[in-house]
Coordinates of C-alpha atoms in Angstrom, one line a residue:
X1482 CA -237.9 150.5 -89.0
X1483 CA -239.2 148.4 -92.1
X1484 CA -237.3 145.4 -93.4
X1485 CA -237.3 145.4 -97.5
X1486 CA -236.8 142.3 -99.9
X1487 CA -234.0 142.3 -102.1
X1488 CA -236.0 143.3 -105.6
X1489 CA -233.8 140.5 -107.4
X1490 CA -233.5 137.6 -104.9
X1491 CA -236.2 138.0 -102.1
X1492 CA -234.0 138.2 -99.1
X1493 CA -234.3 140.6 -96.2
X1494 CA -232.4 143.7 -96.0
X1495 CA -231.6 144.8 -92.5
X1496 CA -231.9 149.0 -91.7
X1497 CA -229.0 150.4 -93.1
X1498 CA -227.9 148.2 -95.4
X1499 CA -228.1 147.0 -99.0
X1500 CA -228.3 149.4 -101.8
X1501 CA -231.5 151.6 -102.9
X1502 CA -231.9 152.4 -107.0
X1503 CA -234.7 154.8 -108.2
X1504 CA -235.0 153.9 -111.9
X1505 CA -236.1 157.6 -113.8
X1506 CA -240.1 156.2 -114.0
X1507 CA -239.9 156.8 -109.9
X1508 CA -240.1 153.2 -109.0
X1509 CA -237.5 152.0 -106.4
X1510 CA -235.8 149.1 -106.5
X1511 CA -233.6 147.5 -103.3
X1512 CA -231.0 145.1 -103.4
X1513 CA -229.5 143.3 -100.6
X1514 CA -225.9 142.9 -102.4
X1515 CA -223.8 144.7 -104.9
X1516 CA -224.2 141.0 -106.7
X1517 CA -227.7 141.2 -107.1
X1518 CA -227.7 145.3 -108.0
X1519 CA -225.1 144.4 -111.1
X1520 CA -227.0 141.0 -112.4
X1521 CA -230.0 142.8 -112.4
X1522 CA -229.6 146.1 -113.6
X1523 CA -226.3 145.5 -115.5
X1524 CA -226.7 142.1 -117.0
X1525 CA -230.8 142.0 -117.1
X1526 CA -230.7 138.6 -115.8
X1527 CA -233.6 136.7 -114.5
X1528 CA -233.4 135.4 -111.2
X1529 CA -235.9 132.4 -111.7
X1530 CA -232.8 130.7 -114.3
X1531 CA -229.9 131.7 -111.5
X1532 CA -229.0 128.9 -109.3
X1533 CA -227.7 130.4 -106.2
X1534 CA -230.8 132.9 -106.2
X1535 CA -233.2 129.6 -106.2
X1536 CA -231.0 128.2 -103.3
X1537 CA -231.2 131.1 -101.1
X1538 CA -235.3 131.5 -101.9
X1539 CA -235.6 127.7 -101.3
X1540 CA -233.4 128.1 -97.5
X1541 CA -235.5 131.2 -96.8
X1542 CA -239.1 129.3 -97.5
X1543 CA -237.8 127.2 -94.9
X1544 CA -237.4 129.1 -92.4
X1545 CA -240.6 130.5 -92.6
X1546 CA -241.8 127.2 -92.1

């Protein structure tokens, strides 16, 4: 089984979980969190100018570490 990134904030999205959208062009975009589906594709937010989003990359870099 693959492991996605979240198409908004980066994070890893276990098998079976997060939420799959297929804009009508065919692309496909996954989100980890109903939070991240709505600010993207409801609000059109960036996620460089959210705070939490830049929190959660900055923990994950770390990790990787």
């Amino acid at each position: 089984m693959k492991i996605y990134k979240c198409s908004f904030c980066g994070s890893p999205i276990p098998p079976g979980f997060g939420i799959m959208y297929v804009k009508t062009d065919g692309t496909v975009l996954r989100f980890c969190s109903r939070k991240c589906f709505v600010s993207m594709i409801k609000f059109g937010r960036d996620p460089r100018k959210q705070t939490w989003v830049r929190k959660l990359q900055r923990k994950l870099r770390k990790k990787s570490e």
